[in-house]
PDB file of C-alpha atoms and ligand atoms in Angstrom:
ATOM      1  CA  MET A   1      21.334  -8.357  -1.796  1.00 96.00           C
ATOM      2  CA  LYS A   2      21.938 -11.993  -1.109  1.00 98.00           C
ATOM      3  CA  LYS A   3      23.524 -12.756   2.447  1.00 98.00           C
ATOM      4  CA  ILE A   4      26.828 -14.868   2.889  1.00 98.00           C
ATOM      5  CA  VAL A   5      28.036 -15.917   5.897  1.00 98.00           C
ATOM      6  CA  VAL A   6      31.895 -16.819   5.930  1.00 99.00           C
ATOM      7  CA  LEU A   7      33.118 -19.132   8.813  1.00 98.00           C
ATOM      8  CA  THR A   8      36.852 -18.972   9.222  1.00 98.00           C
ATOM      9  CA  GLY A   9      39.801 -20.681  11.115  1.00 98.00           C
ATOM     10  CA  ALA A  10      43.371 -20.635  11.608  1.00 98.00           C
ATOM     11  CA  GLY A  11      43.957 -22.107   7.898  1.00 98.00           C
ATOM     12  CA  ILE A  12      42.870 -18.519   6.251  1.00 98.00           C
ATOM     13  CA  SER A  13      45.730 -17.106   7.993  1.00 98.00           C
ATOM     14  CA  ALA A  14      48.328 -19.717   7.343  1.00 97.00           C
ATOM     15  CA  GLU A  15      49.266 -18.174   4.135  1.00 97.00           C
ATOM     16  CA  SER A  16      50.203 -14.817   6.138  1.00 98.00           C
ATOM     17  CA  GLY A  17      52.501 -17.016   8.054  1.00 96.00           C
ATOM     18  CA  LEU A  18      50.415 -17.567  11.210  1.00 96.00           C
ATOM     19  CA  SER A  19      50.666 -21.018  12.502  1.00 93.00           C
ATOM     20  CA  THR A  20      47.436 -23.181  12.733  1.00 96.00           C
ATOM     21  CA  PHE A  21      46.647 -25.059  15.881  1.00 94.00           C
ATOM     22  CA  ARG A  22      46.242 -28.763  14.936  1.00 93.00           C
ATOM     23  CA  ASP A  23      48.646 -29.189  11.820  1.00 90.00           C
ATOM     24  CA  GLU A  24      51.994 -30.652  12.089  1.00 88.00           C
ATOM     25  CA  ASP A  25      54.164 -27.896  13.942  1.00 86.00           C
ATOM     26  CA  GLY A  26      50.835 -26.326  14.942  1.00 91.00           C
ATOM     27  CA  LEU A  27      50.908 -23.940  17.970  1.00 91.00           C
ATOM     28  CA  TRP A  28      49.225 -26.732  20.252  1.00 91.00           C
ATOM     29  CA  GLU A  29      52.244 -28.893  19.622  1.00 89.00           C
ATOM     30  CA  GLN A  30      54.820 -26.428  20.778  1.00 89.00           C
ATOM     31  CA  HIS A  31      52.612 -24.913  23.287  1.00 92.00           C
ATOM     32  CA  PRO A  32      50.326 -27.478  24.916  1.00 93.00           C
ATOM     33  CA  VAL A  33      46.825 -26.151  25.246  1.00 93.00           C
ATOM     34  CA  GLU A  34      46.698 -27.013  29.033  1.00 95.00           C
ATOM     35  CA  ARG A  35      49.322 -24.587  29.772  1.00 95.00           C
ATOM     36  CA  VAL A  36      48.197 -21.386  27.548  1.00 96.00           C
ATOM     37  CA  ALA A  37      44.727 -21.739  26.629  1.00 96.00           C
ATOM     38  CA  THR A  38      42.576 -23.045  29.380  1.00 96.00           C
ATOM     39  CA  HIS A  39      40.886 -21.245  32.217  1.00 93.00           C
ATOM     40  CA  GLU A  40      42.853 -23.548  34.540  1.00 95.00           C
ATOM     41  CA  ALA A  41      46.159 -22.350  33.067  1.00 97.00           C
ATOM     42  CA  TRP A  42      45.173 -18.866  33.413  1.00 96.00           C
ATOM     43  CA  GLU A  43      44.283 -19.136  37.233  1.00 94.00           C
ATOM     44  CA  ARG A  44      47.401 -21.295  37.790  1.00 96.00           C
ATOM     45  CA  ASP A  45      49.995 -19.249  35.872  1.00 96.00           C
ATOM     46  CA  PRO A  46      48.761 -15.977  34.629  1.00 96.00           C
ATOM     47  CA  VAL A  47      52.404 -14.815  33.984  1.00 96.00           C
ATOM     48  CA  TYR A  48      53.370 -17.612  31.708  1.00 96.00           C
ATOM     49  CA  VAL A  49      50.013 -17.252  29.788  1.00 96.00           C
ATOM     50  CA  ASN A  50      50.469 -13.434  29.394  1.00 96.00           C
ATOM     51  CA  ASP A  51      53.972 -14.125  27.832  1.00 95.00           C
ATOM     52  CA  PHE A  52      52.459 -16.382  25.475  1.00 96.00           C
ATOM     53  CA  TYR A  53      49.868 -13.872  24.113  1.00 97.00           C
ATOM     54  CA  ASN A  54      52.607 -11.397  24.113  1.00 96.00           C
ATOM     55  CA  MET A  55      54.826 -13.432  21.827  1.00 95.00           C
ATOM     56  CA  LEU A  56      51.517 -14.230  19.495  1.00 96.00           C
ATOM     57  CA  ARG A  57      51.133 -10.501  19.238  1.00 96.00           C
ATOM     58  CA  GLY A  58      54.645 -10.000  18.052  1.00 94.00           C
ATOM     59  CA  LYS A  59      53.856 -12.543  15.300  1.00 94.00           C
ATOM     60  CA  LEU A  60      50.612 -10.854  14.226  1.00 96.00           C
ATOM     61  CA  LEU A  61      52.273  -7.546  13.787  1.00 94.00           C
ATOM     62  CA  ALA A  62      54.632  -8.886  11.433  1.00 94.00           C
ATOM     63  CA  ALA A  63      51.703 -10.643   9.512  1.00 97.00           C
ATOM     64  CA  LYS A  64      49.756  -9.185   6.713  1.00 98.00           C
ATOM     65  CA  PRO A  65      46.504 -10.118   5.001  1.00 98.00           C
ATOM     66  CA  ASN A  66      46.619 -12.746   2.087  1.00 98.00           C
ATOM     67  CA  ASP A  67      44.437 -13.064  -1.016  1.00 98.00           C
ATOM     68  CA  GLY A  68      42.075 -15.248   0.966  1.00 98.00           C
ATOM     69  CA  HIS A  69      41.398 -12.554   3.378  1.00 98.00           C
ATOM     70  CA  ARG A  70      41.152  -9.953   0.599  1.00 98.00           C
ATOM     71  CA  LEU A  71      38.821 -12.083  -1.560  1.00 98.00           C
ATOM     72  CA  VAL A  72      36.380 -12.391   1.311  1.00 98.00           C
ATOM     73  CA  ALA A  73      36.462  -8.755   1.821  1.00 98.00           C
ATOM     74  CA  ASP A  74      35.721  -8.202  -1.936  1.00 98.00           C
ATOM     75  CA  LEU A  75      32.455 -10.294  -1.593  1.00 98.00           C
ATOM     76  CA  GLU A  76      31.151  -7.252  -0.008  1.00 98.00           C
ATOM     77  CA  LYS A  77      30.905  -5.494  -3.384  1.00 98.00           C
ATOM     78  CA  LYS A  78      28.078  -8.011  -4.396  1.00 98.00           C
ATOM     79  CA  TYR A  79      26.685  -9.543  -1.063  1.00 98.00           C
ATOM     80  CA  GLN A  80      25.746  -8.725   2.280  1.00 98.00           C
ATOM     81  CA  VAL A  81      28.698 -10.442   4.143  1.00 98.00           C
ATOM     82  CA  THR A  82      29.285 -11.529   7.858  1.00 98.00           C
ATOM     83  CA  VAL A  83      32.594 -13.035   8.650  1.00 99.00           C
ATOM     84  CA  VAL A  84      32.339 -15.299  11.602  1.00 98.00           C
ATOM     85  CA  THR A  85      36.059 -16.227  12.602  1.00 98.00           C
ATOM     86  CA  GLN A  86      37.535 -18.451  15.352  1.00 98.00           C
ATOM     87  CA  ASN A  87      40.794 -16.507  14.553  1.00 98.00           C
ATOM     88  CA  VAL A  88      41.896 -14.011  17.098  1.00 98.00           C
ATOM     89  CA  ASP A  89      44.078 -12.036  14.551  1.00 98.00           C
ATOM     90  CA  ASN A  90      42.645  -8.954  12.926  1.00 97.00           C
ATOM     91  CA  LEU A  91      43.642  -9.809   9.292  1.00 98.00           C
ATOM     92  CA  HIS A  92      40.071  -9.916   8.063  1.00 98.00           C
ATOM     93  CA  GLU A  93      39.597  -6.370   9.425  1.00 98.00           C
ATOM     94  CA  MET A  94      42.886  -5.374   7.882  1.00 98.00           C
ATOM     95  CA  ALA A  95      41.772  -6.780   4.534  1.00 98.00           C
ATOM     96  CA  GLY A  96      38.642  -4.612   4.651  1.00 98.00           C
ATOM     97  CA  SER A  97      35.891  -6.764   5.935  1.00 98.00           C
ATOM     98  CA  THR A  98      33.419  -4.612   7.523  1.00 98.00           C
ATOM     99  CA  HIS A  99      31.393  -6.984   9.654  1.00 98.00           C
ATOM    100  CA  VAL A 100      33.456  -9.524  11.620  1.00 98.00           C
ATOM    101  CA  ILE A 101      32.241 -11.496  14.617  1.00 98.00           C
ATOM    102  CA  HIS A 102      35.150 -13.023  16.860  1.00 98.00           C
ATOM    103  CA  LEU A 103      34.097 -16.166  18.387  1.00 98.00           C
ATOM    104  CA  HIS A 104      37.345 -16.793  20.351  1.00 98.00           C
ATOM    105  CA  GLY A 105      38.346 -13.293  21.163  1.00 98.00           C
ATOM    106  CA  GLU A 106      40.835 -10.758  19.865  1.00 98.00           C
ATOM    107  CA  LEU A 107      44.699 -10.799  20.262  1.00 97.00           C
ATOM    108  CA  MET A 108      44.937  -6.994  20.183  1.00 97.00           C
ATOM    109  CA  LYS A 109      42.549  -6.581  23.217  1.00 97.00           C
ATOM    110  CA  VAL A 110      42.963  -7.261  26.891  1.00 98.00           C
ATOM    111  CA  CYS A 111      40.358  -7.146  29.416  1.00 97.00           C
ATOM    112  CA  SER A 112      39.477  -7.477  33.100  1.00 97.00           C
ATOM    113  CA  SER A 113      39.945 -10.905  34.453  1.00 96.00           C
ATOM    114  CA  ARG A 114      37.026 -10.455  36.869  1.00 95.00           C
ATOM    115  CA  ASP A 115      34.481  -9.093  34.316  1.00 95.00           C
ATOM    116  CA  VAL A 116      35.762 -10.300  31.017  1.00 95.00           C
ATOM    117  CA  ASP A 117      33.107  -9.099  28.721  1.00 93.00           C
ATOM    118  CA  ASN A 118      32.586  -5.631  30.440  1.00 95.00           C
ATOM    119  CA  PRO A 119      33.448  -3.131  27.715  1.00 95.00           C
ATOM    120  CA  HIS A 120      34.724  -0.490  30.058  1.00 97.00           C
ATOM    121  CA  PHE A 121      37.575  -2.459  30.917  1.00 97.00           C
ATOM    122  CA  ILE A 122      38.301  -3.933  27.437  1.00 97.00           C
ATOM    123  CA  LYS A 123      41.697  -1.972  26.089  1.00 96.00           C
ATOM    124  CA  THR A 124      42.921  -2.291  22.575  1.00 96.00           C
ATOM    125  CA  LEU A 125      46.589  -2.446  22.365  1.00 96.00           C
ATOM    126  CA  THR A 126      48.492  -0.569  19.787  1.00 94.00           C
ATOM    127  CA  PRO A 127      51.346  -1.742  17.577  1.00 91.00           C
ATOM    128  CA  ASP A 128      53.747   0.303  19.511  1.00 92.00           C
ATOM    129  CA  ASN A 129      52.453  -0.742  22.879  1.00 90.00           C
ATOM    130  CA  LEU A 130      51.864  -4.617  22.423  1.00 91.00           C
ATOM    131  CA  GLU A 131      53.096  -6.155  25.414  1.00 92.00           C
ATOM    132  CA  VAL A 132      51.234  -6.641  28.731  1.00 95.00           C
ATOM    133  CA  ALA A 133      53.529  -6.560  31.767  1.00 95.00           C
ATOM    134  CA  PRO A 134      53.159  -9.181  34.254  1.00 92.00           C
ATOM    135  CA  GLY A 135      51.041  -7.950  36.958  1.00 93.00           C
ATOM    136  CA  GLU A 136      49.419  -5.328  35.038  1.00 96.00           C
ATOM    137  CA  LYS A 137      45.966  -4.309  36.251  1.00 97.00           C
ATOM    138  CA  ALA A 138      42.627  -3.536  34.485  1.00 96.00           C
ATOM    139  CA  GLY A 139      40.490  -0.746  35.368  1.00 94.00           C
ATOM    140  CA  ASP A 140      38.748  -2.625  38.099  1.00 97.00           C
ATOM    141  CA  GLY A 141      41.663  -3.499  39.858  1.00 96.00           C
ATOM    142  CA  SER A 142      41.923  -7.426  38.572  1.00 97.00           C
ATOM    143  CA  LEU A 143      44.611  -8.590  36.751  1.00 96.00           C
ATOM    144  CA  LEU A 144      44.593  -7.624  32.939  1.00 97.00           C
ATOM    145  CA  ARG A 145      44.062 -10.669  30.891  1.00 97.00           C
ATOM    146  CA  PRO A 146      44.201 -11.492  27.259  1.00 97.00           C
ATOM    147  CA  TYR A 147      40.665 -11.019  25.579  1.00 98.00           C
ATOM    148  CA  ILE A 148      40.672 -14.489  24.565  1.00 97.00           C
ATOM    149  CA  VAL A 149      38.067 -17.224  24.943  1.00 97.00           C
ATOM    150  CA  PHE A 150      40.039 -20.067  26.963  1.00 96.00           C
ATOM    151  CA  PHE A 151      38.839 -23.546  26.719  1.00 95.00           C
ATOM    152  CA  GLY A 152      36.337 -24.208  29.585  1.00 91.00           C
ATOM    153  CA  GLU A 153      34.774 -20.774  29.031  1.00 94.00           C
ATOM    154  CA  ALA A 154      31.655 -19.793  27.526  1.00 94.00           C
ATOM    155  CA  VAL A 155      31.455 -18.377  23.739  1.00 97.00           C
ATOM    156  CA  PRO A 156      29.518 -15.122  24.058  1.00 95.00           C
ATOM    157  CA  ASN A 157      29.169 -14.511  20.469  1.00 97.00           C
ATOM    158  CA  ILE A 158      27.839 -17.984  19.578  1.00 98.00           C
ATOM    159  CA  GLU A 159      24.126 -16.963  19.433  1.00 98.00           C
ATOM    160  CA  LYS A 160      24.685 -13.798  17.517  1.00 98.00           C
ATOM    161  CA  ALA A 161      26.852 -15.914  14.870  1.00 98.00           C
ATOM    162  CA  ALA A 162      24.081 -18.681  14.972  1.00 98.00           C
ATOM    163  CA  ALA A 163      21.428 -16.078  13.965  1.00 98.00           C
ATOM    164  CA  GLU A 164      23.724 -14.844  11.029  1.00 98.00           C
ATOM    165  CA  VAL A 165      23.810 -18.331   9.765  1.00 98.00           C
ATOM    166  CA  MET A 166      20.303 -18.794   9.939  1.00 98.00           C
ATOM    167  CA  GLU A 167      19.772 -15.908   7.388  1.00 98.00           C
ATOM    168  CA  ALA A 168      22.480 -16.895   5.267  1.00 98.00           C
ATOM    169  CA  ASP A 169      21.701 -17.437   1.469  1.00 98.00           C
ATOM    170  CA  ILE A 170      25.280 -18.995   1.084  1.00 98.00           C
ATOM    171  CA  MET A 171      27.653 -20.283   3.692  1.00 98.00           C
ATOM    172  CA  ILE A 172      31.403 -20.531   3.016  1.00 98.00           C
ATOM    173  CA  ILE A 173      33.807 -22.233   5.682  1.00 98.00           C
ATOM    174  CA  ILE A 174      37.608 -21.627   5.164  1.00 98.00           C
ATOM    175  CA  GLY A 175      40.463 -23.296   6.825  1.00 98.00           C
ATOM    176  CA  THR A 176      39.088 -24.823  10.090  1.00 98.00           C
ATOM    177  CA  SER A 177      39.372 -28.483  11.166  1.00 97.00           C
ATOM    178  CA  LEU A 178      35.909 -28.124  12.643  1.00 97.00           C
ATOM    179  CA  ALA A 179      37.216 -29.792  15.870  1.00 96.00           C
ATOM    180  CA  VAL A 180      36.056 -27.232  18.352  1.00 95.00           C
ATOM    181  CA  TYR A 181      32.648 -26.687  19.552  1.00 96.00           C
ATOM    182  CA  PRO A 182      30.270 -24.639  19.440  1.00 96.00           C
ATOM    183  CA  ALA A 183      32.002 -22.961  16.433  1.00 97.00           C
ATOM    184  CA  ALA A 184      31.988 -26.468  14.533  1.00 97.00           C
ATOM    185  CA  GLY A 185      28.164 -26.691  14.946  1.00 97.00           C
ATOM    186  CA  LEU A 186      27.451 -23.574  13.412  1.00 98.00           C
ATOM    187  CA  MET A 187      26.565 -24.969   9.783  1.00 97.00           C
ATOM    188  CA  ARG A 188      23.656 -26.802  11.265  1.00 96.00           C
ATOM    189  CA  PHE A 189      21.838 -23.357  11.649  1.00 98.00           C
ATOM    190  CA  ALA A 190      21.911 -23.021   7.961  1.00 98.00           C
ATOM    191  CA  LYS A 191      18.483 -23.183   6.387  1.00 98.00           C
ATOM    192  CA  PRO A 192      18.121 -26.619   4.631  1.00 97.00           C
ATOM    193  CA  GLY A 193      19.356 -26.591   1.252  1.00 97.00           C
ATOM    194  CA  THR A 194      21.624 -23.405   1.645  1.00 98.00           C
ATOM    195  CA  PRO A 195      24.701 -24.142  -0.362  1.00 98.00           C
ATOM    196  CA  ILE A 196      27.736 -24.573   1.887  1.00 98.00           C
ATOM    197  CA  TYR A 197      31.307 -24.384   0.428  1.00 98.00           C
ATOM    198  CA  LEU A 198      34.258 -25.732   2.419  1.00 98.00           C
ATOM    199  CA  ILE A 199      37.573 -24.597   1.405  1.00 98.00           C
ATOM    200  CA  ASP A 200      40.530 -26.542   2.945  1.00 98.00           C
ATOM    201  CA  PRO A 201      43.405 -28.475   1.698  1.00 98.00           C
ATOM    202  CA  ARG A 202      42.783 -31.167   4.269  1.00 98.00           C
ATOM    203  CA  PRO A 203      39.047 -31.068   4.629  1.00 97.00           C
ATOM    204  CA  THR A 204      37.720 -32.819   7.689  1.00 96.00           C
ATOM    205  CA  VAL A 205      34.135 -33.428   6.292  1.00 95.00           C
ATOM    206  CA  SER A 206      33.143 -34.985   2.996  1.00 95.00           C
ATOM    207  CA  ALA A 207      31.004 -33.506   0.293  1.00 93.00           C
ATOM    208  CA  LYS A 208      27.135 -34.359   0.497  1.00 93.00           C
ATOM    209  CA  GLN A 209      23.986 -32.804  -0.985  1.00 92.00           C
ATOM    210  CA  ASN A 210      24.355 -29.132  -0.387  1.00 97.00           C
ATOM    211  CA  LEU A 211      28.037 -29.210   1.127  1.00 97.00           C
ATOM    212  CA  HIS A 212      30.797 -28.666  -1.481  1.00 98.00           C
ATOM    213  CA  VAL A 213      34.151 -29.259  -0.923  1.00 98.00           C
ATOM    214  CA  ILE A 214      37.150 -27.227  -2.543  1.00 98.00           C
ATOM    215  CA  ALA A 215      40.301 -28.932  -1.382  1.00 98.00           C
ATOM    216  CA  LYS A 216      42.585 -26.086  -1.743  1.00 98.00           C
ATOM    217  CA  GLY A 217      44.205 -23.463   0.140  1.00 98.00           C
ATOM    218  CA  ALA A 218      42.410 -20.510   1.283  1.00 98.00           C
ATOM    219  CA  SER A 219      43.619 -18.250  -1.567  1.00 98.00           C
ATOM    220  CA  GLU A 220      43.387 -20.284  -4.570  1.00 98.00           C
ATOM    221  CA  GLY A 221      40.030 -21.797  -3.094  1.00 98.00           C
ATOM    222  CA  MET A 222      38.399 -18.458  -2.815  1.00 98.00           C
ATOM    223  CA  ARG A 223      39.797 -17.238  -6.297  1.00 98.00           C
ATOM    224  CA  GLU A 224      37.922 -20.562  -7.641  1.00 98.00           C
ATOM    225  CA  LEU A 225      34.824 -19.969  -5.548  1.00 98.00           C
ATOM    226  CA  SER A 226      34.555 -16.143  -6.253  1.00 98.00           C
ATOM    227  CA  ALA A 227      34.629 -17.191 -10.128  1.00 97.00           C
ATOM    228  CA  MET A 228      31.881 -19.670  -9.546  1.00 96.00           C
ATOM    229  CA  LEU A 229      29.402 -17.595  -7.482  1.00 94.00           C
TER     230      LEU A 229
HETATM  231  P1  LIG B 301      43.119 -26.028  13.275  1.00 67.82           P
HETATM  232  O1  LIG B 301      44.406 -25.948  13.261  1.00 67.82           O
HETATM  233  O2  LIG B 301      42.351 -26.985  14.213  1.00 67.82           O
HETATM  234  O3  LIG B 301      42.766 -26.343  11.785  1.00 67.82           O
HETATM  235  C1  LIG B 301      43.366 -25.519  10.746  1.00 67.82           C
HETATM  236  C2  LIG B 301      42.684 -26.155   9.377  1.00 67.82           C
HETATM  237  O4  LIG B 301      43.227 -25.121   8.532  1.00 67.82           O
HETATM  238  C3  LIG B 301      42.977 -27.586   9.120  1.00 67.82           C
HETATM  239  O5  LIG B 301      41.877 -28.144   8.656  1.00 67.82           O
HETATM  240  C4  LIG B 301      44.014 -27.274   7.980  1.00 67.82           C
HETATM  241  O6  LIG B 301      43.562 -28.151   6.918  1.00 67.82           O
HETATM  242  C5  LIG B 301      43.507 -25.994   7.264  1.00 67.82           C
HETATM  243  N1  LIG B 301      44.686 -25.296   6.693  1.00 67.82           N
HETATM  244  C6  LIG B 301      46.088 -25.376   6.492  1.00 67.82           C
HETATM  245  N2  LIG B 301      46.644 -24.670   5.437  1.00 67.82           N
HETATM  246  C7  LIG B 301      45.647 -23.967   4.987  1.00 67.82           C
HETATM  247  C8  LIG B 301      45.473 -23.109   3.918  1.00 67.82           C
HETATM  248  N3  LIG B 301      46.705 -22.595   3.256  1.00 67.82           N
HETATM  249  N4  LIG B 301      44.277 -22.618   3.444  1.00 67.82           N
HETATM  250  C9  LIG B 301      43.181 -23.241   4.107  1.00 67.82           C
HETATM  251  N5  LIG B 301      43.120 -24.093   5.084  1.00 67.82           N
HETATM  252  C10 LIG B 301      44.383 -24.353   5.588  1.00 67.82           C
HETATM  253  O7  LIG B 301      42.430 -24.488  13.619  1.00 67.82           O
HETATM  254  P2  LIG B 301      40.796 -23.954  13.844  1.00 67.82           P
HETATM  255  O8  LIG B 301      39.851 -24.861  13.127  1.00 67.82           O
HETATM  256  O9  LIG B 301      40.878 -22.590  13.525  1.00 67.82           O
HETATM  257  O10 LIG B 301      40.830 -21.683  19.836  1.00 67.82           O
HETATM  258  O11 LIG B 301      40.805 -24.319  15.384  1.00 67.82           O
HETATM  259  C11 LIG B 301      39.883 -23.889  15.924  1.00 67.82           C
HETATM  260  C12 LIG B 301      40.132 -23.307  17.475  1.00 67.82           C
HETATM  261  O12 LIG B 301      40.803 -24.181  18.070  1.00 67.82           O
HETATM  262  C13 LIG B 301      40.971 -22.097  17.319  1.00 67.82           C
HETATM  263  O13 LIG B 301      40.102 -20.842  17.191  1.00 67.82           O
HETATM  264  C14 LIG B 301      41.555 -22.239  18.635  1.00 67.82           C
HETATM  265  C15 LIG B 301      41.926 -23.527  18.732  1.00 67.82           C
HETATM  266  O14 LIG B 301      42.260 -24.181  19.876  1.00 67.82           O
HETATM  267  C16 LIG B 301      41.071 -20.938  20.740  1.00 67.82           C
HETATM  268  O15 LIG B 301      42.196 -20.428  20.764  1.00 67.82           O
HETATM  269  C17 LIG B 301      40.041 -20.736  21.754  1.00 67.82           C
END
């Protein structure tokens, strides 16, 4: 079975009603990144940061996967598929994708602020218990924090993701401005000549050699690509 790696960004969830970050009216326009998504912001004002992620969880709860997510999940019928997502929502999983690597953390999880990746202290929130109260503690007594990779922090899953890209026969990139590293550099790990398809209505890179651009929304673009593959 051929292997496909799909790298996704906020654009694939835009059609589910979740805001992207850098488009007009994007999240960072309404909530400056330095107040809600940097390591310093968390250190300075954990209550404010915690509130922001509580708010995002409420929005996620109201969202459902769209055809873009579903068509990515459908690829598993014919290919070995790994989804590498920058998104912190769980819409790929809800659509049925079985192998998802989250590069920037997961909104529905919280963790220790002293030992972020220690699995003992990672807790999954449930729809009826979405909100983290200010001051709530993790199992090790430190403040419970969102399981989100803040700017200024390492991206622990990047090596795993790069290893997957190195083995890919086909790479698909959907709905990302490719502005944030190291995620944006992942396509460089593809073997020379590997076909790469980028689906984005406002692509930030142009087509060349093995890089094909489908300048459409996620659902429409995936419909077109699925028919082509
Ligand atoms: P951006 O907001 O930077 O980019 C969103 C991309 O989605 C843009 O290229 C849009 O053109 C595209 N887009 C908009 N509507 C679309 C649609 N219907 N279908 C397909 N694409 C569409 O979001 P990301 O690239 O995901 O990190 O941002 C990367 C990271 O920056 C995020 O993971 C987040 C942010 O800071 C953290 O929170 C750590």
